[in-house]
């Protein structure tokens, strides 16, 4: 009965994409366990899922341009208005924050953590413990003060460091518990000057094992046009960020070609390829797969799945592939080293191309006669029926144990010099960025004058939506697939 009385408020910027979908699966797992979970989001379609509430009052604010090759960088948004957030606080017993960048502000989290009710942050990328970046890209300044920041533009404005200082000053860290998805992420959190002293619990992502399960390999290959008599390496390329390991994948496949004849192997790509993959093997492109059932078919058709990411917090791809009976090979990041053991695959040191190719060679040489054993491991470890109770047990333990901050302590934090510096630098950034946006709008208006300008604008819009805007392409493909 206690589980039914516990009112859980979850927060996620969205419910699509890897992090958003994982948050949705946790929400479903909690409701399956009998908890009263409400998932508050900044972006979501109406009426598509029970227990989801879109907060239209939340503001994203102006955000930096994405630097080619880097992951997005997020500047603190205006967030949810205090009155709206206070209503949520009054109605909930506990708060679980997932991927909340560009949705919850630093002060939103401060208000939640000072409410006297427990706050649990599920770390889905590195943004919660940094001054704005989502993955490190080799930088270690997050271990100190996020200064200088190699990912933020303009680099002359020390906003990332001020943001990290504001988090340390404003957030009631004694009332924050951190949930990590893997041992690897736990080791990173322990090095964090922000969360290093917080309680850390490991609860992995839930995987829908009713969808991700082995398909008959011959039928899956026939459906995707994959030769029955060749080895098949599955690869889901993403060139939006260098941490996805595009160059490492190409290098590993080139090295593999020294040991495996090109005529005996194909690489099957499911994703958004900006240009054909330049590798010694034949490549088969099946495009971005939005439908989860078809994605399970894709995994089942391969002999091994290559995951070359150099930074991860979990790796849904690894768990989903193994659930479909297909082993994986990747670097020792996220949960890959925990998943890719024995018949389930290989995990090697980051950027060790020789070992990555060796892992592929080993798995291709092994007979995958018992995919049901791989599926059983995922079902026992990552099924919603296993993950939901773990979250719920943590929530019940924490319920009523958070330390309430006094009003005087809150006022003292809000008046700290670090907070005033953060406010000023954030205001300076918004002035600069709004000016840039104003100039960009002016340039677009000038482009529309006259026939030539209108044609150029039309071409630019087409190029933006069909060449640069990955989210739009994915939504369009998902819509088209849903109508088939």
Coordinates of C-alpha atoms in Angstrom, one line a residue:
X1 CA 0.0 0.0 0.0
X2 CA 2.9 2.4 0.7
X3 CA 4.0 2.2 -2.9
X4 CA 0.6 3.4 -4.1
X5 CA 0.7 6.3 -1.8
X6 CA 4.1 7.5 -2.9
X7 CA 3.6 10.4 -5.4
X8 CA 6.6 10.6 -7.8
X9 CA 7.3 13.7 -10.0
X10 CA 9.7 12.8 -12.8
X11 CA 11.2 15.4 -15.1
X12 CA 12.6 15.0 -18.6
X13 CA 13.0 17.5 -21.3
X14 CA 11.6 15.1 -23.8
X15 CA 10.5 11.5 -24.2
X16 CA 12.1 10.8 -27.6
X17 CA 15.8 10.2 -28.3
X18 CA 17.9 7.7 -26.2
X19 CA 17.7 9.6 -22.9
X20 CA 14.1 10.7 -23.2
X21 CA 12.9 7.2 -24.2
X22 CA 14.9 5.7 -21.2
X23 CA 13.2 8.2 -18.9
X24 CA 9.8 7.1 -20.3
X25 CA 10.7 3.5 -19.7
X26 CA 11.5 4.2 -16.0
X27 CA 8.1 6.0 -15.8
X28 CA 6.4 3.0 -17.2
X29 CA 8.3 0.7 -14.9
X30 CA 7.3 2.7 -11.9
X31 CA 3.6 2.7 -12.8
X32 CA 3.9 -1.1 -13.5
X33 CA 5.2 -1.4 -9.9
X34 CA 2.1 0.4 -8.6
X35 CA 3.7 3.8 -7.9
X36 CA 1.9 7.0 -8.7
X37 CA 4.4 8.5 -11.3
X38 CA 3.8 11.7 -13.3
X39 CA 6.4 12.6 -15.9
X40 CA 6.7 16.3 -16.5
X41 CA 8.2 17.2 -19.9
X42 CA 9.0 20.2 -21.9
X43 CA 8.3 18.5 -25.3
X44 CA 5.8 15.8 -26.0
X45 CA 2.9 14.9 -28.2
X46 CA -0.6 15.0 -26.7
X47 CA -2.4 11.9 -25.6
X48 CA 0.3 9.5 -26.6
X49 CA 1.1 8.1 -23.1
X50 CA -0.5 8.0 -19.7
X51 CA 0.9 10.0 -16.8
X52 CA 2.7 12.6 -19.0
X53 CA 2.2 16.3 -18.4
X54 CA 3.7 18.9 -20.7
X55 CA 4.7 22.1 -18.9
X56 CA 4.0 24.8 -21.4
X57 CA 5.2 27.5 -19.0
X58 CA 8.8 26.2 -19.1
X59 CA 11.2 28.2 -21.2
X60 CA 14.2 26.9 -23.1
X61 CA 15.8 30.4 -23.6
X62 CA 18.4 31.2 -26.2
X63 CA 21.0 28.4 -26.6
X64 CA 24.4 28.4 -28.3
X65 CA 25.0 27.2 -31.8
X66 CA 26.2 23.6 -32.0
X67 CA 29.9 23.4 -32.8
X68 CA 30.5 20.8 -35.6
X69 CA 32.0 17.6 -34.1
X70 CA 31.0 18.5 -30.6
X71 CA 27.9 17.5 -28.6
X72 CA 25.4 20.2 -27.8
X73 CA 26.2 22.8 -25.1
X74 CA 23.4 24.0 -22.9
X75 CA 23.1 27.4 -21.2
X76 CA 20.9 27.7 -18.1
X77 CA 17.3 28.3 -19.3
X78 CA 14.6 30.5 -17.6
X79 CA 13.0 27.2 -16.7
X80 CA 9.6 26.6 -14.9
X81 CA 8.0 29.6 -13.3
X82 CA 8.1 29.4 -9.5
X83 CA 4.3 29.3 -9.0
X84 CA 4.0 26.4 -11.4
X85 CA 6.9 24.5 -9.8
X86 CA 5.5 25.1 -6.3
X87 CA 2.2 23.4 -7.4
X88 CA 4.2 20.3 -8.4
X89 CA 6.2 20.4 -5.2
X90 CA 3.0 20.5 -3.1
X91 CA 1.6 17.5 -5.0
X92 CA 4.6 15.2 -4.9
X93 CA 6.5 13.3 -2.3
X94 CA 9.8 12.8 -4.3
X95 CA 11.5 14.1 -7.4
X96 CA 13.4 12.2 -10.0
X97 CA 15.3 14.3 -12.6
X98 CA 16.4 12.7 -15.8
X99 CA 17.7 14.6 -18.9
X100 CA 16.6 18.0 -17.9
X101 CA 18.9 20.4 -19.8
X102 CA 17.1 23.4 -21.5
X103 CA 14.0 22.6 -19.3
X104 CA 14.8 22.9 -15.6
X105 CA 16.9 25.9 -14.5
X106 CA 19.6 25.9 -11.9
X107 CA 17.1 27.7 -9.6
X108 CA 14.4 25.1 -10.4
X109 CA 16.7 22.4 -9.0
X110 CA 17.6 24.6 -6.1
X111 CA 13.8 25.0 -5.3
X112 CA 13.3 21.2 -5.6
X113 CA 16.3 20.3 -3.4
X114 CA 15.3 22.8 -0.7
X115 CA 11.7 21.6 -0.6
X116 CA 12.4 19.1 2.2
X117 CA 11.5 16.3 -0.2
X118 CA 14.2 13.9 -1.7
X119 CA 15.7 14.7 -5.1
X120 CA 17.2 11.9 -7.2
X121 CA 19.2 12.8 -10.3
X122 CA 19.5 10.0 -12.9
X123 CA 22.7 10.9 -14.8
X124 CA 22.0 10.4 -18.5
X125 CA 24.9 12.5 -19.8
X126 CA 27.5 14.7 -18.1
X127 CA 25.5 18.0 -18.2
X128 CA 24.3 17.8 -14.5
X129 CA 27.9 17.8 -13.2
X130 CA 29.4 20.4 -15.6
X131 CA 29.0 24.1 -16.5
X132 CA 27.1 23.3 -19.6
X133 CA 28.7 20.6 -21.8
X134 CA 27.0 17.2 -22.2
X135 CA 30.1 15.1 -22.9
X136 CA 33.7 15.9 -22.0
X137 CA 35.4 15.5 -25.4
X138 CA 38.7 14.9 -23.6
X139 CA 38.4 17.9 -21.3
X140 CA 39.0 17.4 -17.5
X141 CA 38.3 20.9 -16.3
X142 CA 35.0 19.7 -14.9
X143 CA 37.0 18.1 -12.1
X144 CA 37.9 21.6 -10.9
X145 CA 36.0 24.7 -12.1
X146 CA 35.1 24.3 -15.8
X147 CA 37.6 27.0 -16.7
X148 CA 38.6 27.4 -19.4
X149 CA 35.9 25.8 -21.4
X150 CA 36.9 24.5 -24.9
X151 CA 33.3 23.9 -25.9
X152 CA 31.5 27.2 -25.1
X153 CA 31.2 30.1 -27.5
X154 CA 32.0 33.0 -26.9
X155 CA 35.1 31.6 -25.1
X156 CA 35.8 35.0 -23.6
X157 CA 32.8 34.8 -21.4
X158 CA 33.5 32.5 -18.3
X159 CA 29.9 31.4 -18.0
X160 CA 30.5 27.7 -17.7
X161 CA 32.7 28.1 -14.6
X162 CA 30.1 30.5 -13.1
X163 CA 27.3 28.0 -13.8
X164 CA 29.2 25.2 -12.0
X165 CA 29.8 27.5 -9.0
X166 CA 26.1 28.4 -8.9
X167 CA 25.1 24.8 -8.8
X168 CA 27.5 24.1 -5.9
X169 CA 26.2 27.2 -4.1
X170 CA 22.5 26.9 -4.7
X171 CA 21.7 23.2 -4.7
X172 CA 21.1 21.4 -1.4
X173 CA 23.5 18.6 -2.2
X174 CA 22.8 16.8 1.1
X175 CA 19.3 16.2 -0.2
X176 CA 20.4 14.9 -3.7
X177 CA 20.9 11.3 -4.5
X178 CA 22.6 10.4 -7.8
X179 CA 21.5 7.4 -9.8
X180 CA 24.1 6.1 -12.4
X181 CA 23.5 3.7 -15.2
X182 CA 26.9 1.9 -15.0
X183 CA 30.0 1.4 -12.9
X184 CA 31.9 3.5 -15.3
X185 CA 29.7 6.5 -14.7
X186 CA 29.8 5.9 -11.0
X187 CA 33.6 6.3 -11.2
X188 CA 33.2 9.7 -12.9
X189 CA 30.7 10.9 -10.4
X190 CA 33.1 10.1 -7.6
X191 CA 35.6 12.6 -9.2
X192 CA 33.0 15.4 -9.4
X193 CA 33.5 18.4 -7.1
X194 CA 29.7 18.8 -7.3
X195 CA 28.3 15.3 -6.7
X196 CA 31.4 13.5 -5.3
X197 CA 30.0 13.5 -1.8
X198 CA 26.4 12.6 -2.7
X199 CA 25.0 9.1 -2.3
X200 CA 25.4 7.2 -5.5
X201 CA 23.2 4.3 -6.5
X202 CA 23.5 2.2 -9.7
X203 CA 20.2 1.4 -11.5
X204 CA 20.6 0.6 -15.2
X205 CA 18.1 1.5 -18.0
X206 CA 15.1 -0.7 -18.4
X207 CA 14.8 -2.5 -21.8
X208 CA 11.6 -3.6 -23.3
X209 CA 12.3 -7.3 -23.7
X210 CA 8.9 -7.9 -25.2
X211 CA 10.1 -5.9 -28.3
X212 CA 13.9 -6.5 -28.2
X213 CA 14.0 -10.3 -28.6
X214 CA 15.6 -12.6 -31.2
X215 CA 14.0 -12.8 -34.6
X216 CA 14.8 -15.7 -36.9
X217 CA 18.0 -14.6 -38.5
X218 CA 17.3 -15.9 -42.0
X219 CA 13.9 -14.0 -42.1
X220 CA 15.4 -10.9 -40.7
X221 CA 18.2 -10.9 -43.3
X222 CA 15.7 -11.5 -46.1
X223 CA 13.6 -8.5 -44.9
X224 CA 16.6 -6.2 -44.9
X225 CA 18.3 -7.4 -48.0
X226 CA 21.4 -8.9 -46.2
X227 CA 23.1 -11.8 -47.9
X228 CA 22.6 -15.1 -46.0
X229 CA 26.1 -16.4 -46.8
X230 CA 28.1 -13.5 -45.4
X231 CA 29.1 -12.2 -42.0
X232 CA 27.2 -9.1 -41.1
X233 CA 28.4 -6.3 -38.8
X234 CA 25.6 -4.0 -37.5
X235 CA 26.5 -0.4 -37.1
X236 CA 24.3 2.6 -36.1
X237 CA 26.4 5.6 -37.3
X238 CA 26.0 9.0 -35.8
X239 CA 28.2 11.8 -37.1
X240 CA 26.7 14.6 -35.0
X241 CA 29.3 14.2 -32.3
X242 CA 32.8 12.8 -32.3
X243 CA 32.2 10.9 -29.1
X244 CA 30.0 8.5 -31.1
X245 CA 33.2 7.2 -32.6
X246 CA 32.7 7.5 -36.4
X247 CA 36.4 7.7 -37.2
X248 CA 37.2 4.8 -34.8
X249 CA 34.5 2.6 -36.5
X250 CA 36.1 3.2 -39.9
X251 CA 39.6 2.5 -38.6
X252 CA 38.5 -0.7 -36.9
X253 CA 36.7 -2.0 -40.0
X254 CA 39.8 -1.2 -42.1
X255 CA 41.9 -3.2 -39.7
X256 CA 39.4 -6.1 -39.7
X257 CA 39.7 -6.3 -43.5
X258 CA 43.3 -7.5 -43.1
X259 CA 42.0 -10.7 -41.5
X260 CA 38.5 -11.1 -42.9
X261 CA 38.2 -11.2 -46.8
X262 CA 36.1 -8.3 -48.0
X263 CA 33.9 -10.7 -50.0
X264 CA 32.9 -12.6 -46.8
X265 CA 31.5 -9.7 -44.8
X266 CA 29.0 -6.8 -45.1
X267 CA 28.5 -3.8 -42.8
X268 CA 24.8 -3.0 -42.3
X269 CA 24.2 0.7 -41.3
X270 CA 21.0 1.9 -39.6
X271 CA 21.2 5.6 -39.2
X272 CA 21.8 9.0 -40.8
X273 CA 24.8 8.7 -43.1
X274 CA 25.9 12.1 -44.4
X275 CA 28.0 10.3 -47.0
X276 CA 28.7 6.6 -47.9
X277 CA 30.8 4.8 -45.3
X278 CA 34.3 4.5 -46.7
X279 CA 35.3 1.0 -45.6
X280 CA 36.8 -2.1 -47.4
X281 CA 33.5 -4.1 -47.0
X282 CA 30.2 -3.8 -48.9
X283 CA 27.9 -1.5 -47.0
X284 CA 24.1 -1.9 -46.8
X285 CA 22.2 1.2 -45.7
X286 CA 18.7 0.6 -44.2
X287 CA 18.3 4.2 -43.1
X288 CA 17.2 5.5 -39.7
X289 CA 14.9 3.0 -38.0
X290 CA 12.2 4.7 -35.8
X291 CA 10.1 1.6 -35.2
X292 CA 11.4 -0.5 -32.3
X293 CA 10.2 -3.8 -33.7
X294 CA 12.0 -3.2 -36.9
X295 CA 15.1 -2.2 -34.9
X296 CA 15.0 -5.6 -33.2
X297 CA 14.8 -7.2 -36.6
X298 CA 17.9 -5.2 -37.6
X299 CA 19.9 -6.4 -34.6
X300 CA 18.8 -10.0 -35.1
X301 CA 20.0 -10.0 -38.7
X302 CA 23.7 -9.3 -37.7
X303 CA 26.5 -11.5 -36.3
X304 CA 27.8 -8.7 -34.2
X305 CA 27.0 -5.0 -33.4
X306 CA 29.8 -2.5 -33.5
X307 CA 29.5 0.3 -30.8
X308 CA 32.5 2.7 -31.2
X309 CA 31.4 5.4 -28.7
X310 CA 34.2 6.9 -26.7
X311 CA 31.9 8.3 -24.0
X312 CA 28.6 6.8 -22.8
X313 CA 26.6 6.7 -19.6
X314 CA 24.9 3.4 -20.5
X315 CA 24.4 2.2 -24.1
X316 CA 20.9 1.3 -25.0
X317 CA 22.3 -0.1 -28.3
X318 CA 24.4 -2.6 -26.4
X319 CA 21.6 -3.9 -24.2
X320 CA 19.1 -4.0 -27.1
X321 CA 21.4 -5.8 -29.4
X322 CA 22.2 -8.5 -26.8
X323 CA 18.5 -8.8 -26.0
X324 CA 18.1 -9.7 -29.7
X325 CA 20.7 -12.4 -29.4
X326 CA 23.5 -10.5 -31.1
X327 CA 26.8 -9.8 -29.3
X328 CA 28.4 -6.4 -29.2
X329 CA 32.0 -5.0 -29.5
X330 CA 32.8 -1.6 -28.1
X331 CA 35.0 0.5 -25.8
X332 CA 35.0 0.3 -22.0
X333 CA 32.5 3.1 -21.5
X334 CA 29.1 3.2 -20.0
X335 CA 27.6 -0.2 -19.3
X336 CA 29.4 -1.8 -22.3
X337 CA 32.1 -3.6 -20.2
X338 CA 29.3 -5.0 -18.0
X339 CA 27.2 -6.2 -20.9
X340 CA 29.9 -7.4 -23.4
X341 CA 31.2 -10.4 -21.5
X342 CA 31.7 -13.9 -22.7
X343 CA 29.3 -14.9 -25.5
X344 CA 27.7 -11.4 -25.2
X345 CA 30.7 -9.6 -26.7
X346 CA 34.0 -7.8 -26.0
X347 CA 34.8 -4.4 -24.4
X348 CA 38.3 -2.9 -25.0
X349 CA 40.3 0.1 -23.9
X350 CA 39.1 3.4 -25.4
X351 CA 40.7 4.2 -28.8
X352 CA 42.5 0.8 -29.0
X353 CA 41.6 0.2 -32.6
X354 CA 43.6 -3.0 -32.8
X355 CA 41.7 -4.5 -29.9
X356 CA 38.4 -3.3 -31.3
X357 CA 39.0 -5.0 -34.6
X358 CA 40.2 -8.1 -32.7
X359 CA 36.9 -8.2 -30.8
X360 CA 35.0 -8.0 -34.1
X361 CA 37.1 -10.8 -35.5
X362 CA 36.6 -13.0 -32.5
X363 CA 32.8 -12.6 -32.4
X364 CA 32.5 -13.2 -36.2
X365 CA 34.4 -16.4 -35.8
X366 CA 32.0 -17.7 -33.1
X367 CA 28.8 -19.6 -33.8
X368 CA 25.8 -17.7 -32.3
X369 CA 23.6 -20.8 -31.9
X370 CA 21.9 -19.8 -28.7
X371 CA 20.5 -16.2 -28.9
X372 CA 17.9 -17.0 -26.3
X373 CA 20.7 -17.2 -23.7
X374 CA 21.8 -13.6 -24.5
X375 CA 18.1 -12.5 -24.3
X376 CA 17.7 -14.2 -21.0
X377 CA 20.6 -12.2 -19.5
X378 CA 18.9 -8.9 -20.6
X379 CA 15.5 -10.0 -19.4
X380 CA 16.9 -10.9 -15.9
X381 CA 19.0 -7.7 -15.6
X382 CA 17.3 -4.9 -17.5
X383 CA 13.6 -5.8 -17.8
X384 CA 11.1 -3.2 -16.5
X385 CA 9.9 -5.7 -14.0
X386 CA 13.4 -5.7 -12.5
X387 CA 14.2 -2.0 -12.7
X388 CA 10.9 -0.5 -11.5
X389 CA 11.1 -2.2 -8.0
X390 CA 14.7 -1.0 -7.6
X391 CA 13.7 2.6 -8.2
X392 CA 10.7 2.3 -6.0
X393 CA 12.7 0.7 -3.1
X394 CA 15.2 3.7 -3.3
X395 CA 12.4 6.2 -3.4
X396 CA 10.6 4.6 -0.4
X397 CA 13.9 4.6 1.6
X398 CA 14.6 8.2 0.8
X399 CA 11.0 9.4 1.4
X400 CA 10.9 11.5 4.5
X401 CA 14.7 11.5 5.1
X402 CA 15.7 14.6 3.2
X403 CA 17.1 17.4 5.2
X404 CA 14.9 20.5 5.2
X405 CA 16.8 23.8 4.6
X406 CA 15.9 26.8 6.7
X407 CA 14.8 30.0 5.1
X408 CA 17.8 31.8 6.3
X409 CA 20.1 29.2 4.7
X410 CA 18.3 29.6 1.4
X411 CA 18.6 33.4 1.5
X412 CA 22.3 33.1 2.4
X413 CA 22.9 30.9 -0.6
X414 CA 21.0 33.1 -3.0
X415 CA 23.0 36.2 -1.9
X416 CA 26.3 34.5 -2.3
X417 CA 28.9 36.3 -4.6
X418 CA 29.0 33.2 -6.8
X419 CA 25.3 33.5 -7.5
X420 CA 25.5 37.2 -8.3
X421 CA 28.4 36.5 -10.7
X422 CA 26.4 33.8 -12.4
X423 CA 23.4 36.1 -12.8
X424 CA 25.5 38.8 -14.4
X425 CA 27.4 36.5 -16.8
X426 CA 24.1 34.8 -17.8
X427 CA 22.6 38.2 -18.5
X428 CA 25.7 39.2 -20.5
X429 CA 25.4 36.0 -22.6
X430 CA 21.8 36.6 -23.3
X431 CA 22.5 40.1 -24.5
X432 CA 25.2 38.8 -26.9
X433 CA 23.1 35.9 -28.1
X434 CA 19.9 37.9 -28.6
X435 CA 21.9 40.4 -30.7
X436 CA 23.3 37.5 -32.8
X437 CA 19.8 36.1 -33.3
X438 CA 18.5 39.6 -34.2
X439 CA 21.1 40.0 -36.8
X440 CA 20.4 36.5 -38.2
X441 CA 16.7 37.4 -38.5
X442 CA 17.6 40.6 -40.2
X443 CA 19.8 38.7 -42.7
X444 CA 16.9 36.3 -43.4
X445 CA 14.5 39.2 -44.0
X446 CA 16.9 40.7 -46.5
X447 CA 17.2 37.4 -48.2
X448 CA 13.5 37.2 -48.8
X449 CA 13.4 40.5 -50.8
X450 CA 13.1 39.8 -54.5
X451 CA 12.7 36.5 -56.4
X452 CA 16.4 35.5 -56.0
X453 CA 16.3 36.0 -52.3
X454 CA 13.1 34.0 -52.0
X455 CA 14.6 31.2 -54.0
X456 CA 17.8 31.2 -51.8
X457 CA 15.7 31.2 -48.7
X458 CA 13.6 28.2 -50.0
X459 CA 16.8 26.3 -50.8
X460 CA 18.2 27.1 -47.4
X461 CA 15.0 25.8 -45.7
X462 CA 15.1 22.6 -47.7
X463 CA 18.8 22.1 -46.9
X464 CA 18.2 22.8 -43.2
X465 CA 15.3 20.3 -42.9
X466 CA 16.7 17.6 -45.1
X467 CA 20.4 17.9 -44.6
X468 CA 21.1 19.5 -41.2
X469 CA 18.1 18.9 -39.0
X470 CA 18.5 15.3 -37.8
X471 CA 15.5 15.5 -35.4
X472 CA 13.2 16.6 -38.3
X473 CA 14.3 13.8 -40.5
X474 CA 13.7 11.3 -37.8
X475 CA 10.3 12.6 -37.0
X476 CA 9.4 12.6 -40.7
X477 CA 10.6 9.0 -41.2
X478 CA 8.8 7.9 -38.1
X479 CA 5.6 9.4 -39.4
X480 CA 6.0 7.8 -42.8
X481 CA 6.8 4.4 -41.3
X482 CA 3.8 4.6 -39.1
X483 CA 1.5 5.2 -42.1
X484 CA 2.7 2.1 -44.0

